[in-house]
Amino acid sequence: MAVDSAGTFNRLQRTCKLLVLLCLLHISVTVVFYIRSLDNPFAFAQNQQSRNGSAPPDRHLEGFTRAAQQPEEEQQQQEKQLKDEPQEKLEKCPDTSPLLVGPLRVDFSVTVSLDQVKRENPGLGPGGRSWPRGCRALQKVAIIIPFRRREEHLTFWLYYLHPILQRQQLDYGVYVINQDGDEIFNRAKLLNIGYVEALKEYDYNCFVFSDVDLIPMDDHNTYRCFSQPRHLSVSMDKFGFRLPYNQYFGGVSSMSKEQYLKINGFPNNYWGWGGEDDDIYNRLASKGMQISRPSGETGKCRMIRHNRDKQNEPNPQRFNRIAHTRETMDKDGINSLSYRLLKKEKLDLYTMITVDVGRP
Ligand code: BGC
């Protein structure tokens, strides 16, 4: 009897130990999965790139990581298939991309090179084109950057923006509109030229106009178009992360083809710094459009500090011009644009379009 109960006791003890072990195992697995599910919303997400150029550990970027590790031939084959496969056959991409990671660390003290950007973005097509894999992009976005001798800034822009734009599941191309020569700079005219030249390349229906030195700090700030013209760079570090004034429309903005055409594009006669963005705002307001904006938090961005460019001094005529937008906008815009195309280069990370914009 005593031997029997001792045996039963031992068996019970072993069963209990096994149960406790199983429970511990279950709890550990649950804890691991729970922590992994938390790391995105709360972590201060790094950008896709890591300093040593290796692929990111972030699980949301698995698609990109895999592409980077694929043998080149296989990857080219896949790229070809994707190009051949009409996007129309695919399901639409969701409104909010599941690849977004949230706030990003933007740091201009790191050293970046074009080679590194190339290595880290293996999915890009010639001229800096990309499109989502596995779903059909909601819009075709041309990104237009007015430019002259800012190679270092452009490298940062490409380094930060290409991964972001891919995570945003955009069908996009990057067009750098390079003003030739040493005449006074004309930002708005370069933007008009970008619109015309991009449309020669692809059937874009959305245009993002971005300064070369502005980097978004959250990838939820999607570089696409909305039912109203969009101002994207709403809280810049330069202005203490707030709008300098309510009508401010400078830095980065987006417009659909219809919105852009409704205002006859942008003015061509703002030479030098300032005023052209206010003129664009006036054009939009005069056509009854409103400005859409992301929240101040999502719209945070950093500007690369620099000295004022030569031949881009503040334009003393800007105040007078802004006061007369309504009278001038129908005559001065996309319908009166003239320029000379000097060179078009499809580079690995962007399309460079060099133009002669003339002089005042
Ligand atoms: C200029 C704009 C400029 C803004 C912020 C205004 O006075 O007219 O062109 O974007 O200041 O710097």
PDB file of C-alpha atoms in Angstrom, residues 125-280:
ATOM      1  CA  GLY A 125      15.235  50.528 -62.885  1.00  0.00           C
ATOM      2  CA  PRO A 126      17.268  52.893 -65.119  1.00  0.00           C
ATOM      3  CA  GLY A 127      16.599  56.555 -64.471  1.00  0.00           C
ATOM      4  CA  GLY A 128      15.604  55.927 -60.834  1.00  0.00           C
ATOM      5  CA  ARG A 129      12.325  54.161 -61.613  1.00  0.00           C
ATOM      6  CA  SER A 130      10.588  51.806 -59.261  1.00  0.00           C
ATOM      7  CA  TRP A 131       7.185  50.227 -58.812  1.00  0.00           C
ATOM      8  CA  PRO A 132       5.693  47.991 -56.146  1.00  0.00           C
ATOM      9  CA  ARG A 133       6.159  44.238 -56.360  1.00  0.00           C
ATOM     10  CA  GLY A 134       3.052  42.117 -56.083  1.00  0.00           C
ATOM     11  CA  CYS A 135       0.425  44.858 -56.214  1.00  0.00           C
ATOM     12  CA  ARG A 136      -0.669  47.637 -58.540  1.00  0.00           C
ATOM     13  CA  ALA A 137       0.338  51.134 -57.432  1.00  0.00           C
ATOM     14  CA  LEU A 138      -2.513  53.559 -56.820  1.00  0.00           C
ATOM     15  CA  GLN A 139      -0.741  56.398 -58.644  1.00  0.00           C
ATOM     16  CA  LYS A 140       2.100  57.027 -61.071  1.00  0.00           C
ATOM     17  CA  VAL A 141       4.283  59.614 -59.423  1.00  0.00           C
ATOM     18  CA  ALA A 142       6.962  61.773 -61.033  1.00  0.00           C
ATOM     19  CA  ILE A 143       9.270  63.355 -58.495  1.00  0.00           C
ATOM     20  CA  ILE A 144      10.724  66.609 -59.780  1.00  0.00           C
ATOM     21  CA  ILE A 145      13.802  68.163 -58.177  1.00  0.00           C
ATOM     22  CA  PRO A 146      15.066  71.586 -59.308  1.00  0.00           C
ATOM     23  CA  PHE A 147      18.846  71.501 -59.202  1.00  0.00           C
ATOM     24  CA  ARG A 148      22.169  73.184 -59.736  1.00  0.00           C
ATOM     25  CA  ARG A 149      25.501  72.048 -58.272  1.00  0.00           C
ATOM     26  CA  ARG A 150      24.153  70.351 -55.152  1.00  0.00           C
ATOM     27  CA  GLU A 151      25.603  66.861 -55.692  1.00  0.00           C
ATOM     28  CA  GLU A 152      26.191  66.245 -52.014  1.00  0.00           C
ATOM     29  CA  HIS A 153      22.587  67.088 -51.148  1.00  0.00           C
ATOM     30  CA  LEU A 154      21.278  64.974 -53.999  1.00  0.00           C
ATOM     31  CA  THR A 155      23.229  61.964 -52.707  1.00  0.00           C
ATOM     32  CA  PHE A 156      21.578  62.352 -49.290  1.00  0.00           C
ATOM     33  CA  TRP A 157      18.195  62.800 -50.927  1.00  0.00           C
ATOM     34  CA  LEU A 158      18.588  59.577 -52.950  1.00  0.00           C
ATOM     35  CA  TYR A 159      19.963  57.706 -49.950  1.00  0.00           C
ATOM     36  CA  TYR A 160      16.998  58.567 -47.759  1.00  0.00           C
ATOM     37  CA  LEU A 161      14.167  58.826 -50.274  1.00  0.00           C
ATOM     38  CA  HIS A 162      14.545  55.750 -52.480  1.00  0.00           C
ATOM     39  CA  PRO A 163      13.924  53.295 -49.618  1.00  0.00           C
ATOM     40  CA  ILE A 164      11.046  55.414 -48.329  1.00  0.00           C
ATOM     41  CA  LEU A 165       9.359  55.691 -51.729  1.00  0.00           C
ATOM     42  CA  GLN A 166       9.664  51.946 -52.270  1.00  0.00           C
ATOM     43  CA  ARG A 167       8.134  51.260 -48.874  1.00  0.00           C
ATOM     44  CA  GLN A 168       5.303  53.602 -49.839  1.00  0.00           C
ATOM     45  CA  GLN A 169       4.558  51.235 -52.748  1.00  0.00           C
ATOM     46  CA  LEU A 170       4.701  53.974 -55.340  1.00  0.00           C
ATOM     47  CA  ASP A 171       5.140  53.572 -59.073  1.00  0.00           C
ATOM     48  CA  TYR A 172       7.615  56.435 -59.363  1.00  0.00           C
ATOM     49  CA  GLY A 173      10.498  58.042 -61.219  1.00  0.00           C
ATOM     50  CA  VAL A 174      12.992  60.676 -60.070  1.00  0.00           C
ATOM     51  CA  TYR A 175      13.710  63.626 -62.392  1.00  0.00           C
ATOM     52  CA  VAL A 176      16.485  66.040 -61.506  1.00  0.00           C
ATOM     53  CA  ILE A 177      16.096  69.205 -63.553  1.00  0.00           C
ATOM     54  CA  ASN A 178      19.512  70.750 -63.789  1.00  0.00           C
ATOM     55  CA  GLN A 179      19.794  74.435 -64.690  1.00  0.00           C
ATOM     56  CA  ASP A 180      22.767  74.841 -67.002  1.00  0.00           C
ATOM     57  CA  GLY A 181      25.155  77.803 -66.830  1.00  0.00           C
ATOM     58  CA  ASP A 182      25.568  80.551 -64.264  1.00  0.00           C
ATOM     59  CA  GLU A 183      22.527  82.690 -64.884  1.00  0.00           C
ATOM     60  CA  ILE A 184      20.199  83.479 -62.035  1.00  0.00           C
ATOM     61  CA  PHE A 185      18.280  80.420 -60.737  1.00  0.00           C
ATOM     62  CA  ASN A 186      14.622  79.870 -61.619  1.00  0.00           C
ATOM     63  CA  ARG A 187      13.055  77.188 -59.414  1.00  0.00           C
ATOM     64  CA  ALA A 188       9.454  77.347 -60.655  1.00  0.00           C
ATOM     65  CA  LYS A 189      10.458  77.228 -64.313  1.00  0.00           C
ATOM     66  CA  LEU A 190      12.562  74.141 -63.617  1.00  0.00           C
ATOM     67  CA  LEU A 191       9.494  72.555 -61.994  1.00  0.00           C
ATOM     68  CA  ASN A 192       7.416  73.290 -65.103  1.00  0.00           C
ATOM     69  CA  ILE A 193      10.133  71.728 -67.259  1.00  0.00           C
ATOM     70  CA  GLY A 194      10.147  68.680 -64.984  1.00  0.00           C
ATOM     71  CA  TYR A 195       6.408  68.262 -65.499  1.00  0.00           C
ATOM     72  CA  VAL A 196       6.763  68.371 -69.307  1.00  0.00           C
ATOM     73  CA  GLU A 197       9.850  66.156 -69.497  1.00  0.00           C
ATOM     74  CA  ALA A 198       8.538  63.524 -67.074  1.00  0.00           C
ATOM     75  CA  LEU A 199       5.373  63.158 -69.144  1.00  0.00           C
ATOM     76  CA  LYS A 200       7.511  62.396 -72.190  1.00  0.00           C
ATOM     77  CA  GLU A 201       8.816  59.364 -70.278  1.00  0.00           C
ATOM     78  CA  TYR A 202       5.720  57.802 -68.730  1.00  0.00           C
ATOM     79  CA  ASP A 203       2.026  58.340 -68.180  1.00  0.00           C
ATOM     80  CA  TYR A 204       2.412  60.020 -64.781  1.00  0.00           C
ATOM     81  CA  ASN A 205      -0.749  61.268 -63.076  1.00  0.00           C
ATOM     82  CA  CYS A 206       0.814  62.758 -59.956  1.00  0.00           C
ATOM     83  CA  PHE A 207       3.745  65.151 -59.529  1.00  0.00           C
ATOM     84  CA  VAL A 208       5.772  65.715 -56.392  1.00  0.00           C
ATOM     85  CA  PHE A 209       7.893  68.859 -56.444  1.00  0.00           C
ATOM     86  CA  SER A 210      10.740  68.650 -53.972  1.00  0.00           C
ATOM     87  CA  ASP A 211      13.728  70.764 -53.003  1.00  0.00           C
ATOM     88  CA  VAL A 212      16.913  68.721 -53.059  1.00  0.00           C
ATOM     89  CA  ASP A 213      17.781  69.434 -49.432  1.00  0.00           C
ATOM     90  CA  LEU A 214      14.568  68.287 -47.702  1.00  0.00           C
ATOM     91  CA  ILE A 215      14.207  64.846 -46.154  1.00  0.00           C
ATOM     92  CA  PRO A 216      10.992  63.571 -44.518  1.00  0.00           C
ATOM     93  CA  MET A 217      11.334  62.145 -41.018  1.00  0.00           C
ATOM     94  CA  ASP A 218       8.382  59.750 -41.185  1.00  0.00           C
ATOM     95  CA  ASP A 219       7.546  57.426 -44.059  1.00  0.00           C
ATOM     96  CA  HIS A 220       3.803  57.821 -43.384  1.00  0.00           C
ATOM     97  CA  ASN A 221       4.187  61.162 -45.140  1.00  0.00           C
ATOM     98  CA  THR A 222       3.347  59.603 -48.494  1.00  0.00           C
ATOM     99  CA  TYR A 223       4.764  61.265 -51.596  1.00  0.00           C
ATOM    100  CA  ARG A 224       1.561  60.993 -53.614  1.00  0.00           C
ATOM    101  CA  CYS A 225      -1.418  63.112 -54.645  1.00  0.00           C
ATOM    102  CA  PHE A 226      -4.651  63.791 -52.821  1.00  0.00           C
ATOM    103  CA  SER A 227      -8.070  65.191 -53.699  1.00  0.00           C
ATOM    104  CA  GLN A 228      -6.611  68.650 -52.989  1.00  0.00           C
ATOM    105  CA  PRO A 229      -3.056  69.904 -53.691  1.00  0.00           C
ATOM    106  CA  ARG A 230      -0.808  68.657 -50.926  1.00  0.00           C
ATOM    107  CA  HIS A 231       1.858  70.445 -48.942  1.00  0.00           C
ATOM    108  CA  LEU A 232       4.192  67.772 -47.561  1.00  0.00           C
ATOM    109  CA  SER A 233       7.008  69.628 -45.788  1.00  0.00           C
ATOM    110  CA  VAL A 234       4.790  71.077 -43.078  1.00  0.00           C
ATOM    111  CA  SER A 235       7.107  70.986 -40.079  1.00  0.00           C
ATOM    112  CA  MET A 236      10.654  71.720 -41.035  1.00  0.00           C
ATOM    113  CA  ASP A 237      13.451  71.806 -38.470  1.00  0.00           C
ATOM    114  CA  LYS A 238      14.521  75.132 -40.008  1.00  0.00           C
ATOM    115  CA  PHE A 239      11.230  76.696 -38.869  1.00  0.00           C
ATOM    116  CA  GLY A 240      11.217  75.007 -35.432  1.00  0.00           C
ATOM    117  CA  PHE A 241       8.994  72.184 -36.722  1.00  0.00           C
ATOM    118  CA  ARG A 242       6.031  74.392 -37.545  1.00  0.00           C
ATOM    119  CA  LEU A 243       4.527  76.185 -40.518  1.00  0.00           C
ATOM    120  CA  PRO A 244       6.126  79.629 -40.909  1.00  0.00           C
ATOM    121  CA  TYR A 245       2.721  80.968 -42.077  1.00  0.00           C
ATOM    122  CA  ASN A 246      -0.606  79.416 -43.051  1.00  0.00           C
ATOM    123  CA  GLN A 247      -0.242  79.991 -46.783  1.00  0.00           C
ATOM    124  CA  TYR A 248       3.266  78.500 -46.905  1.00  0.00           C
ATOM    125  CA  PHE A 249       3.545  76.071 -49.823  1.00  0.00           C
ATOM    126  CA  GLY A 250       7.351  75.802 -50.215  1.00  0.00           C
ATOM    127  CA  GLY A 251       9.726  72.870 -49.897  1.00  0.00           C
ATOM    128  CA  VAL A 252       7.845  69.735 -50.956  1.00  0.00           C
ATOM    129  CA  SER A 253       4.370  69.682 -52.508  1.00  0.00           C
ATOM    130  CA  SER A 254       2.300  67.404 -54.721  1.00  0.00           C
ATOM    131  CA  MET A 255      -0.355  67.941 -57.357  1.00  0.00           C
ATOM    132  CA  SER A 256      -2.296  65.703 -59.667  1.00  0.00           C
ATOM    133  CA  LYS A 257      -2.106  66.431 -63.382  1.00  0.00           C
ATOM    134  CA  GLU A 258      -5.604  67.971 -63.229  1.00  0.00           C
ATOM    135  CA  GLN A 259      -4.752  70.212 -60.282  1.00  0.00           C
ATOM    136  CA  TYR A 260      -1.544  71.369 -61.970  1.00  0.00           C
ATOM    137  CA  LEU A 261      -3.287  72.119 -65.280  1.00  0.00           C
ATOM    138  CA  LYS A 262      -6.142  73.932 -63.557  1.00  0.00           C
ATOM    139  CA  ILE A 263      -3.666  76.607 -62.399  1.00  0.00           C
ATOM    140  CA  ASN A 264      -1.763  76.731 -65.703  1.00  0.00           C
ATOM    141  CA  GLY A 265       1.275  75.224 -63.971  1.00  0.00           C
ATOM    142  CA  PHE A 266       3.759  77.497 -62.260  1.00  0.00           C
ATOM    143  CA  PRO A 267       5.064  80.989 -63.009  1.00  0.00           C
ATOM    144  CA  ASN A 268       8.135  81.205 -65.256  1.00  0.00           C
ATOM    145  CA  ASN A 269       9.266  84.672 -64.298  1.00  0.00           C
ATOM    146  CA  TYR A 270      10.439  84.391 -60.691  1.00  0.00           C
ATOM    147  CA  TRP A 271      14.199  84.733 -61.003  1.00  0.00           C
ATOM    148  CA  GLY A 272      16.240  84.260 -57.822  1.00  0.00           C
ATOM    149  CA  TRP A 273      15.099  83.219 -54.356  1.00  0.00           C
ATOM    150  CA  GLY A 274      11.548  83.480 -53.023  1.00  0.00           C
ATOM    151  CA  GLY A 275       7.969  84.203 -53.917  1.00  0.00           C
ATOM    152  CA  GLU A 276       7.320  81.514 -56.527  1.00  0.00           C
ATOM    153  CA  ASP A 277       5.786  79.171 -53.925  1.00  0.00           C
ATOM    154  CA  ASP A 278       3.527  82.002 -52.708  1.00  0.00           C
ATOM    155  CA  ASP A 279       2.477  82.595 -56.311  1.00  0.00           C
ATOM    156  CA  ILE A 280       1.610  78.902 -56.636  1.00  0.00           C
TER     157      ILE A 280
END
